[in-house]
mmCIF file of C-alpha atoms and ligand atoms in Angstrom:
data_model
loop_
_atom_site.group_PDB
_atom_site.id
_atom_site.type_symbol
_atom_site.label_atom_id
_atom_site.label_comp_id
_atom_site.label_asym_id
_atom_site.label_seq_id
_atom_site.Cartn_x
_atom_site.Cartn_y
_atom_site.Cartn_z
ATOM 1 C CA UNK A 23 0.000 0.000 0.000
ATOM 2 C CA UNK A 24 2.932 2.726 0.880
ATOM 3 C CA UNK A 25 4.418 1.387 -2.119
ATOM 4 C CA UNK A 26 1.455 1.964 -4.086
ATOM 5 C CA UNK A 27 1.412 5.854 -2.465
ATOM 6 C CA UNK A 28 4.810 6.450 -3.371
ATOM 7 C CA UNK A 29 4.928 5.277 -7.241
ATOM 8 C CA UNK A 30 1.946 7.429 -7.640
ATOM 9 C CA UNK A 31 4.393 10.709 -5.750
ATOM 10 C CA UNK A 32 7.055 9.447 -8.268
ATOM 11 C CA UNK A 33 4.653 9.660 -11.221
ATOM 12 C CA UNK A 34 3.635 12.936 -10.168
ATOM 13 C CA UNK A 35 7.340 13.668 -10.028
ATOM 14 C CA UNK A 36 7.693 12.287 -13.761
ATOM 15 C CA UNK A 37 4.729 14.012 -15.158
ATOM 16 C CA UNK A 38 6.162 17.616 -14.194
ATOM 17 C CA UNK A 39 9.638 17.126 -15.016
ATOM 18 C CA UNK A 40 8.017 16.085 -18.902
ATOM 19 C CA UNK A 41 5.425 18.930 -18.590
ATOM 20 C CA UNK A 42 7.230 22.059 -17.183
ATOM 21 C CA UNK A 43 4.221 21.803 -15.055
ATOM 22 C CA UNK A 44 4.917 22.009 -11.294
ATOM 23 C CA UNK A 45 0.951 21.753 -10.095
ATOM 24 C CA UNK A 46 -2.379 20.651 -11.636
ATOM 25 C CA UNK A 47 -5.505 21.967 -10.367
ATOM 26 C CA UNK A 48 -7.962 19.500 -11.323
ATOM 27 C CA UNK A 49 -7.846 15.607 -13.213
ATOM 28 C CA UNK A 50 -10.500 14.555 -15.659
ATOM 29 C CA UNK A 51 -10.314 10.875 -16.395
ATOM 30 C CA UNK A 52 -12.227 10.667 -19.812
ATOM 31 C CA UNK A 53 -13.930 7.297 -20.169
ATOM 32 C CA UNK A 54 -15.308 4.739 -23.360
ATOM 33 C CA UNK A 55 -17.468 7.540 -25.548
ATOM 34 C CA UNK A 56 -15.580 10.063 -24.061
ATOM 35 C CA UNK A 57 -11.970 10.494 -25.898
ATOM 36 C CA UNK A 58 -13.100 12.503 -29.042
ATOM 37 C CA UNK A 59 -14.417 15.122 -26.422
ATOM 38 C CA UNK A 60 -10.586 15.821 -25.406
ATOM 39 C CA UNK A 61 -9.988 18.362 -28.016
ATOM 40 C CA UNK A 62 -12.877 20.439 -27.582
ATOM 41 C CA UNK A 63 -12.113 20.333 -23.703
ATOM 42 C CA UNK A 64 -8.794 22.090 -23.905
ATOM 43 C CA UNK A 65 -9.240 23.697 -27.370
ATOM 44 C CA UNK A 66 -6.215 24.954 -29.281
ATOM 45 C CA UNK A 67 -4.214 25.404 -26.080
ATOM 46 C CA UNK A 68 -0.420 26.069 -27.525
ATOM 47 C CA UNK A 69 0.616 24.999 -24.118
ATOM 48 C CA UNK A 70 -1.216 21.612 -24.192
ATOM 49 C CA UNK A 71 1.647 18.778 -23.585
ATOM 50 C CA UNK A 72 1.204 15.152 -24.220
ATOM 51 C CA UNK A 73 2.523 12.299 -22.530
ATOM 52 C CA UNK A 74 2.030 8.516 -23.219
ATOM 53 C CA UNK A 75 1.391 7.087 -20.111
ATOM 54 C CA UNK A 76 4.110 4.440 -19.718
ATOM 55 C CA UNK A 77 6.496 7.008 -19.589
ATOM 56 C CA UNK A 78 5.004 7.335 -16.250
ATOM 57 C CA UNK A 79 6.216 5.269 -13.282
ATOM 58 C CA UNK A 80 3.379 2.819 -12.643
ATOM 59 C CA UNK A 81 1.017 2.978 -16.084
ATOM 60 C CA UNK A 82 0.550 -0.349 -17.789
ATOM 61 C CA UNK A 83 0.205 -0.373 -22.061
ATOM 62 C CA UNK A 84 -3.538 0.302 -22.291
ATOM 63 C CA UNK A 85 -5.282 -2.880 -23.683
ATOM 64 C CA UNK A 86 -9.099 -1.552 -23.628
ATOM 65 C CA UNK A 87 -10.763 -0.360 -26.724
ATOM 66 C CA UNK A 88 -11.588 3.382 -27.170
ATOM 67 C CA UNK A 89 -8.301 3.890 -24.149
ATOM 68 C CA UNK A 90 -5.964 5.954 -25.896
ATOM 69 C CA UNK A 91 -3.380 5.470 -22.575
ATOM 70 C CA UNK A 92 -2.006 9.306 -23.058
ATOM 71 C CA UNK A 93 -2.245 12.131 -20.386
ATOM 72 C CA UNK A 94 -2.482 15.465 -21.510
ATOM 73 C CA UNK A 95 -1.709 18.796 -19.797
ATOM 74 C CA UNK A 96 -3.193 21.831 -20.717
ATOM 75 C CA UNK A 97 -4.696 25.349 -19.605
ATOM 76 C CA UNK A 98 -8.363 26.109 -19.099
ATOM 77 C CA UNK A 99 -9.165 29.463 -17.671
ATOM 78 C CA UNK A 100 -5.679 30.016 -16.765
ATOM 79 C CA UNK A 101 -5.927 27.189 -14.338
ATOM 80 C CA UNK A 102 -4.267 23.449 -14.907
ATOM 81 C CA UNK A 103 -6.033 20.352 -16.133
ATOM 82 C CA UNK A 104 -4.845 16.883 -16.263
ATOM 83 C CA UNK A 105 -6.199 15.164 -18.343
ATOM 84 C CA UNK A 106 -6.093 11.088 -18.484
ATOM 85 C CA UNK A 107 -7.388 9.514 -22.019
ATOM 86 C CA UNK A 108 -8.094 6.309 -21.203
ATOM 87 C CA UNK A 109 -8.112 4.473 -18.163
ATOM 88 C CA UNK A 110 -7.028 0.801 -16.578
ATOM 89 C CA UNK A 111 -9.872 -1.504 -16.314
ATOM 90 C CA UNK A 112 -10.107 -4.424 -13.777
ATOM 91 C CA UNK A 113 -11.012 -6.650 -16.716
ATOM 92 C CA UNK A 114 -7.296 -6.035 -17.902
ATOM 93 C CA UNK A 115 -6.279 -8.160 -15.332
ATOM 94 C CA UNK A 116 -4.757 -5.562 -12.892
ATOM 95 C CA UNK A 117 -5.180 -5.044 -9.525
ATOM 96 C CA UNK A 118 -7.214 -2.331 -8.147
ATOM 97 C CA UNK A 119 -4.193 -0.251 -6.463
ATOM 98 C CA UNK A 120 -3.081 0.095 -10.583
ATOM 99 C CA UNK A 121 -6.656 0.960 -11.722
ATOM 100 C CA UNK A 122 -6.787 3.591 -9.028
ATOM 101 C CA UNK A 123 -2.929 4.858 -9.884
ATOM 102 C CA UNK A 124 -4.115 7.497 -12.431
ATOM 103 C CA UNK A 125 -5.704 9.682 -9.813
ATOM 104 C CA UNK A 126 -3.542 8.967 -6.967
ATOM 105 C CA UNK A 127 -0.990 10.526 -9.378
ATOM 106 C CA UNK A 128 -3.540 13.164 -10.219
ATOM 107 C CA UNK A 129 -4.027 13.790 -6.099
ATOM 108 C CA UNK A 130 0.159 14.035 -6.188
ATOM 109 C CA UNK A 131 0.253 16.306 -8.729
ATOM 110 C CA UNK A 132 -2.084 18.879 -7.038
ATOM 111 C CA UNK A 133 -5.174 18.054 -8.252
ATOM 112 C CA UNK A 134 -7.768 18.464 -5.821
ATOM 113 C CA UNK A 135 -10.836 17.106 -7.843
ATOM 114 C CA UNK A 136 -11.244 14.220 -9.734
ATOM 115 C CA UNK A 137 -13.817 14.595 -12.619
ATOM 116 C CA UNK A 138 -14.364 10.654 -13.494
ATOM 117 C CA UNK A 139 -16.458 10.162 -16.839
ATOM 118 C CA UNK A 140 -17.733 6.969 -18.722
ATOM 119 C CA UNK A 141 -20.016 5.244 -20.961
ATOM 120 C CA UNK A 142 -22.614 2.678 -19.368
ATOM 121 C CA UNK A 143 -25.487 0.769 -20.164
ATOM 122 C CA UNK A 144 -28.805 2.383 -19.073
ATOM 123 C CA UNK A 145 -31.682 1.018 -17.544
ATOM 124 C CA UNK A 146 -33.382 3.965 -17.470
ATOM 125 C CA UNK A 147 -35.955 4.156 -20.965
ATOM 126 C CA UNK A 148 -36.856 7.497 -20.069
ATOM 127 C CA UNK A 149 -33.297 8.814 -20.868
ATOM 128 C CA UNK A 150 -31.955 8.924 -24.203
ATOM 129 C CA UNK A 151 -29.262 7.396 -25.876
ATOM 130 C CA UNK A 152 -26.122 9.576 -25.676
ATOM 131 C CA UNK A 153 -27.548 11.204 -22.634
ATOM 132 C CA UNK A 154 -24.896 12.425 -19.938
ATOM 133 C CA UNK A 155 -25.944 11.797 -16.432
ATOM 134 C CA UNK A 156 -24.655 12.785 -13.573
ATOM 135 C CA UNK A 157 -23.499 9.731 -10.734
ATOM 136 C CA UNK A 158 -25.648 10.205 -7.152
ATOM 137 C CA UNK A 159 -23.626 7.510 -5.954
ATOM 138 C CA UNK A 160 -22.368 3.582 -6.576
ATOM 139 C CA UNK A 161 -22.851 0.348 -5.833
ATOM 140 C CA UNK A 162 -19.531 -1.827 -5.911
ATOM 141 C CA UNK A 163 -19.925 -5.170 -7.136
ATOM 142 C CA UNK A 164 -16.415 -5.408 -8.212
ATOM 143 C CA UNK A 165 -15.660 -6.955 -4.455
ATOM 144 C CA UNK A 166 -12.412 -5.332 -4.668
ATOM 145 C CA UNK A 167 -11.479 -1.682 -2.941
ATOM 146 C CA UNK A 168 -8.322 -0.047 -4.105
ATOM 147 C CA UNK A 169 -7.654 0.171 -0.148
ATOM 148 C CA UNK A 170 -7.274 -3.789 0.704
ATOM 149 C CA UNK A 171 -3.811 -4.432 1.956
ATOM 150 C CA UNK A 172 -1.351 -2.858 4.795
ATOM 151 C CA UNK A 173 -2.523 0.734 6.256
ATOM 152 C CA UNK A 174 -1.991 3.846 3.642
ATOM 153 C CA UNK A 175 0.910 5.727 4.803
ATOM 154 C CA UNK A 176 -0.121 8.050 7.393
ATOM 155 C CA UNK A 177 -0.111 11.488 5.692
ATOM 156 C CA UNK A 178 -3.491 9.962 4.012
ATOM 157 C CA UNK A 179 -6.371 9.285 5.418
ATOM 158 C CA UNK A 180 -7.618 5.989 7.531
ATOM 159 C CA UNK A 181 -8.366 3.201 4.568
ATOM 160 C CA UNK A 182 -11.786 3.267 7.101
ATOM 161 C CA UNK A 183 -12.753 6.182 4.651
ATOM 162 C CA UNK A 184 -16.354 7.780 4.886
ATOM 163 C CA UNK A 185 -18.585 7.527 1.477
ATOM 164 C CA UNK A 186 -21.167 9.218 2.088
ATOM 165 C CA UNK A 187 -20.760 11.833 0.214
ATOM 166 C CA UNK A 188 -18.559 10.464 -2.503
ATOM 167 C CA UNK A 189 -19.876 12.064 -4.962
ATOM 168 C CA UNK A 190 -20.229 15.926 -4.368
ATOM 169 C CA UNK A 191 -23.318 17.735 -3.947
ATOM 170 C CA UNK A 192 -21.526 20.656 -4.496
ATOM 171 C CA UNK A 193 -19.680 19.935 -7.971
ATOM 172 C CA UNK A 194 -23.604 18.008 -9.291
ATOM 173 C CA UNK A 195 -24.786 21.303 -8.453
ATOM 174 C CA UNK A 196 -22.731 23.583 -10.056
ATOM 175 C CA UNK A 197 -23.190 21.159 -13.184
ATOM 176 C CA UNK A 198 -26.450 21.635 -13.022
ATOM 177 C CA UNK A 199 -25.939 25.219 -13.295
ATOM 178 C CA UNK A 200 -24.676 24.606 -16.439
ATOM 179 C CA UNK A 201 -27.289 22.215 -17.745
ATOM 180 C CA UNK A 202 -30.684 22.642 -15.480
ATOM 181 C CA UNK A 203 -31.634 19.345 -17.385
ATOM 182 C CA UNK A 204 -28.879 16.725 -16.272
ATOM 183 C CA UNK A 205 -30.573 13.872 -14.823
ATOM 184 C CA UNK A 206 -28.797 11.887 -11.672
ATOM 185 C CA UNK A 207 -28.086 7.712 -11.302
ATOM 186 C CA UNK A 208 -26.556 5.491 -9.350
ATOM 187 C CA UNK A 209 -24.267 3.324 -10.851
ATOM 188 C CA UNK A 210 -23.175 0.013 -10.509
ATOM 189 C CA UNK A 211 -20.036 -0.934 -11.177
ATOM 190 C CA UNK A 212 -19.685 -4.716 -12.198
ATOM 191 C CA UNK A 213 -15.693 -6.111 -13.107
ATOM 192 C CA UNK A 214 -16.766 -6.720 -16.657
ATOM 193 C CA UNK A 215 -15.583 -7.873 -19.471
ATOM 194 C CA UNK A 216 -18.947 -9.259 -20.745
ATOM 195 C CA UNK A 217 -21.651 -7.592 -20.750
ATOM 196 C CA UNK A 218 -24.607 -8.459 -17.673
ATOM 197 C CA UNK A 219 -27.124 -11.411 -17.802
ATOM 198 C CA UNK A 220 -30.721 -9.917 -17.995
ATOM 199 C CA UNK A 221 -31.210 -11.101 -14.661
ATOM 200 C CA UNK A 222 -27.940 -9.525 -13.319
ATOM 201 C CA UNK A 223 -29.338 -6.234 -14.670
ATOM 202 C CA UNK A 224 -32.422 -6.650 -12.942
ATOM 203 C CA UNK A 225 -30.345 -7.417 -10.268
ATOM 204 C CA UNK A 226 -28.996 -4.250 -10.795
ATOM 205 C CA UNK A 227 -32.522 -2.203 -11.011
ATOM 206 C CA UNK A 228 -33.722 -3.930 -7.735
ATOM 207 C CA UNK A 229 -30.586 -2.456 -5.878
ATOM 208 C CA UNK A 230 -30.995 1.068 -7.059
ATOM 209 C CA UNK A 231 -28.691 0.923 -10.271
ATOM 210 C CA UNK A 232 -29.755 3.343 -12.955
ATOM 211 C CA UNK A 233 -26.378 2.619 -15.014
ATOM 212 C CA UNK A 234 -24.089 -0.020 -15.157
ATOM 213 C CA UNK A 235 -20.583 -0.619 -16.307
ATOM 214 C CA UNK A 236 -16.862 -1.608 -15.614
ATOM 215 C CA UNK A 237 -14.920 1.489 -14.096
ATOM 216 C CA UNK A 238 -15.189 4.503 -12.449
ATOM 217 C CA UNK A 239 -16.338 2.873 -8.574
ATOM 218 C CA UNK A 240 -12.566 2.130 -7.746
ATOM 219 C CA UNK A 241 -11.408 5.298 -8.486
ATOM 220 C CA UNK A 242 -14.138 7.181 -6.897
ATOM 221 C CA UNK A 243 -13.146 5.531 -3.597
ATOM 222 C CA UNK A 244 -9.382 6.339 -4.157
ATOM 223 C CA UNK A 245 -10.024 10.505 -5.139
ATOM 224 C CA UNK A 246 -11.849 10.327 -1.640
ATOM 225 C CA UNK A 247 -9.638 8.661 0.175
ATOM 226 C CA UNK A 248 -6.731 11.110 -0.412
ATOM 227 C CA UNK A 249 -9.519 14.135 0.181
ATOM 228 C CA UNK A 250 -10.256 14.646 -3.380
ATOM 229 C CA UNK A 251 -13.928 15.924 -4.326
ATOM 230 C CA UNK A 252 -15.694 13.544 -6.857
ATOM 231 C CA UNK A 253 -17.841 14.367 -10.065
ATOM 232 C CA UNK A 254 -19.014 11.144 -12.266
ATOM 233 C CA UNK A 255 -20.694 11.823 -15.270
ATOM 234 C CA UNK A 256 -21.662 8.774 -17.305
ATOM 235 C CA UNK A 257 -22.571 8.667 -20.920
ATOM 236 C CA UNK A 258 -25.736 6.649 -21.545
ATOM 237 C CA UNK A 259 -24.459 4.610 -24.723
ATOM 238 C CA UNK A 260 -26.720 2.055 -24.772
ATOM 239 C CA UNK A 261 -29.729 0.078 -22.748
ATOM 240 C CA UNK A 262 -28.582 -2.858 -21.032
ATOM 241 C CA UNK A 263 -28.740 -5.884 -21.223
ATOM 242 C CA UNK A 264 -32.522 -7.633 -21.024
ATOM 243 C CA UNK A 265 -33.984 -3.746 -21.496
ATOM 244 C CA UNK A 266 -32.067 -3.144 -24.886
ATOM 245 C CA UNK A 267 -33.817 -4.706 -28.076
ATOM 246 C CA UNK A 268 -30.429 -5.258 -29.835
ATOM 247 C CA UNK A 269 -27.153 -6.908 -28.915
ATOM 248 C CA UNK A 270 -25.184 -4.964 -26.762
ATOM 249 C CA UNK A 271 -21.946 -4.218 -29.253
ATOM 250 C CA UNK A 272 -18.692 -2.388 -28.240
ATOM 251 C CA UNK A 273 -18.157 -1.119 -31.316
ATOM 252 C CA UNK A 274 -21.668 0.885 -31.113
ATOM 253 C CA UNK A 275 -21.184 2.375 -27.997
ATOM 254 C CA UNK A 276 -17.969 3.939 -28.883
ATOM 255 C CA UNK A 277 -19.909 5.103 -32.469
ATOM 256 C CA UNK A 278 -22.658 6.779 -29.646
ATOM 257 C CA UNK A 279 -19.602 8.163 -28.188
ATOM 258 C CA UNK A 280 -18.197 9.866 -31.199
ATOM 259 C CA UNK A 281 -21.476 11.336 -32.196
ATOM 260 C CA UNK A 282 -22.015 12.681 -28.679
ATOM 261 C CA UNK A 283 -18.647 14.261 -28.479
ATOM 262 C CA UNK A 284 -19.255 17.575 -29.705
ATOM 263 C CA UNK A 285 -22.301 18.296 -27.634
ATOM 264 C CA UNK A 286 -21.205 16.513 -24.471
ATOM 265 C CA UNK A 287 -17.550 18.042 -24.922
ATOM 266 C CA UNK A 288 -19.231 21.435 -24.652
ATOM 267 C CA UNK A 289 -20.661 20.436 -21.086
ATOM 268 C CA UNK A 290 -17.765 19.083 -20.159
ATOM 269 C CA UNK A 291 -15.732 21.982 -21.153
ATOM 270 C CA UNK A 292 -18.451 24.294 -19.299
ATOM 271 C CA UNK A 293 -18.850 22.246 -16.600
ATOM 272 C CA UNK A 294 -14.933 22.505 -15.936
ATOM 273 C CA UNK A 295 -14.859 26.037 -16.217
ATOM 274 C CA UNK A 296 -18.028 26.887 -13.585
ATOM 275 C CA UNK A 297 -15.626 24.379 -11.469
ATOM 276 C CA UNK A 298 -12.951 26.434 -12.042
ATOM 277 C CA UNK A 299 -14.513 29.796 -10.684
ATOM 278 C CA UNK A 300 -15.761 28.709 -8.319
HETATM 279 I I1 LIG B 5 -20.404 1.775 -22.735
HETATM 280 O O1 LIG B 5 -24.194 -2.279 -20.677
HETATM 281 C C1 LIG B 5 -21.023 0.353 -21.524
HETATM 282 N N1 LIG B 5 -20.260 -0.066 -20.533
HETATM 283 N N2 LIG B 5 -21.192 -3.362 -17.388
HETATM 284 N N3 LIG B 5 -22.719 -2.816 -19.049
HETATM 285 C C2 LIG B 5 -21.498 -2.630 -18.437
HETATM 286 N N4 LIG B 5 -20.632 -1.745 -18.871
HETATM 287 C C3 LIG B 5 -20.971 -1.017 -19.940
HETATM 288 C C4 LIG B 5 -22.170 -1.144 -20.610
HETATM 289 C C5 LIG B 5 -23.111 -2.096 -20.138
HETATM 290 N N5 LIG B 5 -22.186 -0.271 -21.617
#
């Protein structure tokens, strides 16, 4: 667990000797449906800088589909954003201390929100397709925690940590300053990498799930755990499983993601910058 602390302070280290970058102000991890909205996020920022994440301590080659495995720095408002395209996945066969590395490198670096973004499956047949929604809170049927092991060193918190309020109230408010009209789920985060049983995703509905999918819930409980204030904002790609009249297809979802990207890059980009001033 300390070792886990310190190759995140070393990636930190890393990522602002390659950026020029000394602090980051806020981390947004951008999900499955969510990498074409990167460029309309930071815009033609001349001081944008790249960096593949292996050149990071502690970043395995990204093996998911739709992960581009690059972090990119850049200015928004004068203030710094880190941005993480693509993610590590459970389902890649890592444990969850290197699924929740990205923002304990993010919390190292300065960055004292975590915006967390992906694409699920919807139960909900009153949203649309391609609808962002804003996370209420989880359920965490991964049965892992990214805080199983010895005690965290003991500049962090206890690895007892709180969740009540692990996603803000504050930041889902000041996105829906933005956009009145963003609806709220809870999500449930299942290890993945098939797709739910019908009955696991009414499983799902009985429990209070609104969206389900394979990420996010891991590193939700790691941004709180080193005091970091949470926003999730999940894509609605397609219906799940049982609910959805066609197959549920990879491919598709990232095709809902692309066409989405303009309009849900524009929140995004919004959302970041009420964040910011505030
Ligand atoms: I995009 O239907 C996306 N990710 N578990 N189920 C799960 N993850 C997903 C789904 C889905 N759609």
């Amino acid at each position: 667990m300390t070792e886990a602390f310190a190759l995140a302070a070393a990636a930190a280290d890393a990522l602002s000797a390659r950026t020029g970058v000394e602090r980051h102000d806020i981390a947004v991890v951008l999900g499955s449906g969510w990498g074409r909205t990167a460029d309309v996020i930071t815009g033609d920022d001349a001081s944008a800088v790249t960096v593949p994440l292996t050149d990071l301590p502690g970043f395995p080659p990204p093996s998911a589909i739709g992960h581009g495995g690059v972090v990119r720095s850049a200015s928004v408002n004068n203030r710094r954003v880190l941005l993480f395209l693509g993610r590590v996945h459970l389902y890649e066969g890592h444990p969850a201390s290197v699924v929740a590395h990205g923002v304990r490198t993010a919390a190292a670096a300065g960055c004292r929100i975590a915006v967390l973004t992906n694409g699920a499956g919807s139960l909900r047949t009153d949203w649309s397709i391609g609808q962002p929604v804003l996370i209420s809170d989880h359920v965490n049927l991964t049965g892992h925690s990214p805080l199983t092991g010895p005690n965290p060193p003991a500049s962090f918190g206890s690895r007892f940590v709180d969740l009540t309020d692990l996603y803000s109230r504050r930041l889902r408010q000041l996105a829906r300053e933005v956009d009145p009209s963003l609806p709220e789920g809870v999500y449930v985060g299942y290890p993945g990498p098939h797709f739910e049983t019908p009955a696991e995703i009414r499983m799902a509905g009985t429990i209070g799930g609104d969206l389900v999918g394979m990420s996010t819930v891991l590193e939700a409980i790691a941004a709180r755990h080193v005091g970091m204030e949470v926003l999730g904002l999940s894509l609605a790609t397609n219906l799940a499983a049982g609910i959805s009249a066609v197959p549920i297809d990879a491919e598709h979802v990232l095709a809902v993601g692309d066409g989405a990207a303009a309009r849900v890059g524009a929140l995004a980009r919004d959302v970041l910058e009420r964040i910011l001033a505030s």
